[in-house]
Amino acid sequence: MESELNVLGGALEECGTDPLTGFFRDGCCSTGPEDIGSHTVCAVVTTEFLAHQKSVGNDLSTPRPELSFPGLNPGDRWCVVAVRWLQSYHAGAPAPVVLASTHARALETIPLSVLREHAVDVPADPSSLG
């Protein structure tokens, strides 16, 4: 099994539990061979990011109970697919990234320098990301 390290080389930290995120719905951006999409970027989603993703066919705001997906709101922390995050980056709508909670596998798709440009600590009031 792949080592669970973050992009900074340390232990992978929790991304979010409300809503419960992660490919394995364990709160972490853990990954493995079955995670074909590489849900490895811990993003703090914004209105712009959600709108961009919806515009390219990846609706992250509509609940999908059959997939145990609650639908996201600005300020939610969510393990997003690395190529989808990069897609939003290129479109000028990247979500802030929590580096300590972003899996090292994300570096296969996104350079660390790009992730660092958008690194944040989650604000005490996530509604400010609206």
mmCIF file of C-alpha atoms in Angstrom, residues 5-128:
data_model
loop_
_atom_site.group_PDB
_atom_site.id
_atom_site.type_symbol
_atom_site.label_atom_id
_atom_site.label_comp_id
_atom_site.label_asym_id
_atom_site.label_seq_id
_atom_site.Cartn_x
_atom_site.Cartn_y
_atom_site.Cartn_z
ATOM 1 C CA LEU A 5 2.239 11.247 3.037
ATOM 2 C CA ASN A 6 1.209 14.791 2.226
ATOM 3 C CA VAL A 7 2.789 16.984 -0.449
ATOM 4 C CA LEU A 8 5.178 18.414 2.140
ATOM 5 C CA GLY A 9 6.521 14.959 3.012
ATOM 6 C CA GLY A 10 4.824 14.723 6.407
ATOM 7 C CA ALA A 11 2.009 12.523 7.638
ATOM 8 C CA LEU A 12 -1.249 13.075 5.763
ATOM 9 C CA GLU A 13 -3.604 15.094 7.956
ATOM 10 C CA GLU A 14 -7.389 14.989 8.007
ATOM 11 C CA CYS A 15 -9.110 17.080 5.342
ATOM 12 C CA GLY A 16 -12.697 17.229 6.552
ATOM 13 C CA THR A 17 -15.445 15.400 8.384
ATOM 14 C CA ASP A 18 -18.402 17.760 7.907
ATOM 15 C CA PRO A 19 -19.149 16.763 5.254
ATOM 16 C CA LEU A 20 -17.186 13.504 5.482
ATOM 17 C CA THR A 21 -14.741 13.579 2.599
ATOM 18 C CA GLY A 22 -12.210 11.298 0.967
ATOM 19 C CA PHE A 23 -12.397 8.564 -1.630
ATOM 20 C CA PHE A 24 -12.814 6.127 1.264
ATOM 21 C CA ARG A 25 -15.062 8.587 3.190
ATOM 22 C CA ASP A 26 -12.574 8.543 6.063
ATOM 23 C CA GLY A 27 -12.041 12.306 6.309
ATOM 24 C CA CYS A 28 -8.630 12.104 4.596
ATOM 25 C CA CYS A 29 -7.446 12.402 1.017
ATOM 26 C CA SER A 30 -6.136 8.834 1.289
ATOM 27 C CA THR A 31 -5.726 6.995 -1.980
ATOM 28 C CA GLY A 32 -5.013 3.594 -3.403
ATOM 29 C CA PRO A 33 -5.149 1.631 -6.666
ATOM 30 C CA GLU A 34 -8.968 1.688 -6.686
ATOM 31 C CA ASP A 35 -8.964 5.528 -6.626
ATOM 32 C CA ILE A 36 -8.652 5.894 -10.389
ATOM 33 C CA GLY A 37 -9.522 9.609 -10.245
ATOM 34 C CA SER A 38 -6.895 10.465 -7.610
ATOM 35 C CA HIS A 39 -9.096 12.282 -5.061
ATOM 36 C CA THR A 40 -5.961 13.690 -3.461
ATOM 37 C CA VAL A 41 -6.262 17.493 -3.259
ATOM 38 C CA CYS A 42 -7.739 18.854 -0.026
ATOM 39 C CA ALA A 43 -9.572 21.906 -1.307
ATOM 40 C CA VAL A 44 -11.568 24.521 0.544
ATOM 41 C CA VAL A 45 -14.237 24.995 -2.098
ATOM 42 C CA THR A 46 -15.341 28.450 -3.165
ATOM 43 C CA THR A 47 -18.334 29.710 -5.126
ATOM 44 C CA GLU A 48 -16.097 30.220 -8.177
ATOM 45 C CA PHE A 49 -14.590 26.745 -7.988
ATOM 46 C CA LEU A 50 -18.004 25.090 -7.628
ATOM 47 C CA ALA A 51 -19.423 27.134 -10.520
ATOM 48 C CA HIS A 52 -16.477 26.285 -12.759
ATOM 49 C CA GLN A 53 -16.674 22.584 -11.957
ATOM 50 C CA LYS A 54 -20.411 22.573 -12.654
ATOM 51 C CA SER A 55 -19.805 24.342 -15.992
ATOM 52 C CA VAL A 56 -17.480 21.508 -17.083
ATOM 53 C CA GLY A 57 -19.881 18.757 -16.033
ATOM 54 C CA ASN A 58 -18.628 18.061 -12.500
ATOM 55 C CA ASP A 59 -21.519 19.203 -10.313
ATOM 56 C CA LEU A 60 -20.201 19.243 -6.750
ATOM 57 C CA SER A 61 -23.027 21.267 -5.235
ATOM 58 C CA THR A 62 -26.020 19.018 -5.905
ATOM 59 C CA PRO A 63 -26.556 16.277 -3.300
ATOM 60 C CA ARG A 64 -26.332 12.693 -4.602
ATOM 61 C CA PRO A 65 -27.510 10.540 -1.671
ATOM 62 C CA GLU A 66 -27.182 7.345 -3.725
ATOM 63 C CA LEU A 67 -23.434 8.039 -3.859
ATOM 64 C CA SER A 68 -23.221 9.198 -0.230
ATOM 65 C CA PHE A 69 -22.494 12.683 -1.579
ATOM 66 C CA PRO A 70 -24.046 15.559 0.383
ATOM 67 C CA GLY A 71 -23.390 18.354 -2.114
ATOM 68 C CA LEU A 72 -20.857 21.029 -1.231
ATOM 69 C CA ASN A 73 -21.126 24.622 -0.071
ATOM 70 C CA PRO A 74 -18.462 27.345 -0.137
ATOM 71 C CA GLY A 75 -16.076 26.780 2.760
ATOM 72 C CA ASP A 76 -16.430 22.987 2.784
ATOM 73 C CA ARG A 77 -13.183 21.031 2.756
ATOM 74 C CA TRP A 78 -13.276 18.270 0.157
ATOM 75 C CA CYS A 79 -10.826 15.831 -1.434
ATOM 76 C CA VAL A 80 -11.072 16.742 -5.103
ATOM 77 C CA VAL A 81 -9.667 14.941 -8.115
ATOM 78 C CA ALA A 82 -6.235 16.357 -8.930
ATOM 79 C CA VAL A 83 -6.917 16.830 -12.655
ATOM 80 C CA ARG A 84 -10.217 18.591 -11.854
ATOM 81 C CA TRP A 85 -8.463 20.995 -9.481
ATOM 82 C CA LEU A 86 -5.814 21.659 -12.141
ATOM 83 C CA GLN A 87 -8.582 22.248 -14.687
ATOM 84 C CA SER A 88 -10.046 24.971 -12.455
ATOM 85 C CA TYR A 89 -6.568 26.405 -11.873
ATOM 86 C CA HIS A 90 -6.056 26.805 -15.628
ATOM 87 C CA ALA A 91 -9.504 28.427 -15.899
ATOM 88 C CA GLY A 92 -8.640 30.959 -13.175
ATOM 89 C CA ALA A 93 -10.935 29.446 -10.527
ATOM 90 C CA PRO A 94 -8.739 27.278 -8.283
ATOM 91 C CA ALA A 95 -9.924 26.441 -4.803
ATOM 92 C CA PRO A 96 -7.592 27.106 -1.872
ATOM 93 C CA VAL A 97 -5.582 24.032 -0.872
ATOM 94 C CA VAL A 98 -4.682 22.619 2.552
ATOM 95 C CA LEU A 99 -1.173 21.277 1.887
ATOM 96 C CA ALA A 100 -0.857 19.145 5.030
ATOM 97 C CA SER A 101 -4.055 17.352 3.987
ATOM 98 C CA THR A 102 -3.219 16.995 0.278
ATOM 99 C CA HIS A 103 -1.836 13.564 -0.602
ATOM 100 C CA ALA A 104 1.636 13.321 -2.150
ATOM 101 C CA ARG A 105 0.090 11.521 -5.146
ATOM 102 C CA ALA A 106 -1.344 14.908 -6.233
ATOM 103 C CA LEU A 107 2.220 15.837 -7.218
ATOM 104 C CA GLU A 108 1.936 13.374 -10.119
ATOM 105 C CA THR A 109 -0.489 15.883 -11.658
ATOM 106 C CA ILE A 110 0.138 19.285 -10.048
ATOM 107 C CA PRO A 111 3.528 20.869 -9.328
ATOM 108 C CA LEU A 112 4.131 21.702 -5.664
ATOM 109 C CA SER A 113 4.858 25.313 -6.641
ATOM 110 C CA VAL A 114 1.318 25.637 -8.043
ATOM 111 C CA LEU A 115 -0.234 24.089 -4.940
ATOM 112 C CA ARG A 116 1.811 26.418 -2.724
ATOM 113 C CA GLU A 117 0.432 29.449 -4.624
ATOM 114 C CA HIS A 118 -3.035 28.492 -3.365
ATOM 115 C CA ALA A 119 -2.162 27.124 0.066
ATOM 116 C CA VAL A 120 -4.343 28.343 2.922
ATOM 117 C CA ASP A 121 -5.304 27.689 6.441
ATOM 118 C CA VAL A 122 -9.051 27.336 6.779
ATOM 119 C CA PRO A 123 -10.427 30.647 8.044
ATOM 120 C CA ALA A 124 -12.378 30.695 11.312
ATOM 121 C CA ASP A 125 -15.381 31.898 9.283
ATOM 122 C CA PRO A 126 -15.504 29.849 6.043
ATOM 123 C CA SER A 127 -18.451 31.929 4.789
ATOM 124 C CA SER A 128 -15.865 34.552 3.839
#
